[in-house]
Amino acid sequence: MAVILSSDNDFQEVINSNQKVVVKYYADWCGSCRLFSPKFKRMSDDENFANIAFVDINAETSPEARKLANVTNLPFFAVFKNGQLLDSVAASKEEAVLALIHKLDA
């Protein structure tokens, strides 16, 4: 599945219309964020995660979405289940993000 590019305008709708969502918060100036993008795209294409929506959101231009997950650092990842924040992590390691994603099935 393609990574959904979201903003404050449609973020609530995206997390409420998908049962399981993983969000990557990034900024254009963040080198680690750019380096993680291909990994995030690969995860979104993984058939094991076919029932999960993958969302990219610019933390600088979407303050409301940023507040919902209490973003502290970038890149920052959060998982939402049934519209509610389940957990989050500030990391640039694939293993940390995969562990976060697996919490959606717990």
XYZ file of C-alpha atoms in Angstrom, residues 3-105:
103
model
C 2.259 5.766 2.118
C -0.469 8.349 2.744
C 0.749 11.948 2.894
C -1.372 13.704 5.490
C -1.624 17.108 7.189
C -3.670 18.718 9.957
C -6.482 19.114 7.396
C -7.185 15.384 7.105
C -5.204 13.683 9.892
C -8.217 12.984 12.166
C -10.086 11.505 9.218
C -7.136 9.257 8.298
C -6.651 7.858 11.812
C -10.394 7.429 12.347
C -11.107 5.755 8.998
C -8.343 3.141 9.367
C -8.395 0.675 12.262
C -4.588 0.431 12.443
C -2.298 3.329 11.554
C 1.438 3.932 11.849
C 2.552 7.547 11.445
C 6.014 8.837 10.600
C 6.524 12.439 11.690
C 9.276 14.163 9.732
C 10.679 17.554 8.766
C 12.219 18.576 5.453
C 15.507 19.516 7.156
C 15.771 16.154 8.996
C 18.422 13.961 7.373
C 17.511 10.865 9.414
C 13.891 11.312 8.332
C 14.907 11.303 4.663
C 17.101 8.239 5.176
C 14.218 6.361 6.792
C 11.716 7.097 3.997
C 12.664 4.105 1.770
C 12.434 1.760 4.771
C 9.000 3.133 5.679
C 7.849 2.686 2.064
C 9.160 -0.906 2.050
C 7.266 -1.637 5.275
C 4.074 -0.223 3.755
C 4.479 -2.623 0.810
C 4.998 -5.648 3.100
C 1.991 -7.969 2.778
C 2.284 -8.786 6.504
C 1.203 -5.181 7.133
C -1.539 -5.059 4.481
C -4.166 -4.140 7.110
C -2.167 -1.166 8.419
C -2.259 2.365 7.004
C 1.170 4.028 6.754
C 1.074 7.814 7.049
C 3.726 10.518 6.551
C 3.136 13.851 8.229
C 5.307 16.951 8.281
C 5.708 17.769 11.974
C 6.547 21.404 11.249
C 3.461 22.205 9.189
C 0.976 20.053 11.153
C 1.091 21.177 14.806
C -2.260 19.578 15.744
C -1.184 16.125 14.550
C 2.148 16.639 16.302
C 0.389 17.405 19.597
C -1.782 14.279 19.340
C 1.317 12.081 19.544
C 3.430 14.313 21.809
C 6.241 14.433 19.261
C 9.585 15.109 20.950
C 12.221 14.311 18.314
C 12.423 13.505 14.625
C 11.937 11.089 13.072
C 9.098 10.151 15.399
C 6.713 7.254 14.964
C 3.296 6.704 16.510
C 0.726 3.940 16.206
C -3.006 4.570 16.426
C -5.649 1.886 16.842
C -9.305 2.741 16.321
C -8.390 6.443 16.300
C -6.572 6.335 19.651
C -2.843 6.769 20.264
C -1.472 3.375 21.329
C 2.272 4.046 21.613
C 5.118 6.037 20.092
C 8.881 6.095 19.712
C 11.514 8.596 18.610
C 13.913 6.438 16.614
C 15.660 6.008 13.314
C 16.192 2.254 13.715
C 13.982 -0.061 11.689
C 13.785 -2.580 14.558
C 12.271 0.017 16.903
C 9.608 0.918 14.347
C 8.808 -2.747 13.640
C 8.414 -3.386 17.386
C 6.019 -0.430 17.537
C 4.008 -1.730 14.574
C 3.705 -5.181 16.180
C 1.962 -3.549 19.166
C -1.011 -2.967 16.852
C -1.630 -6.730 16.818
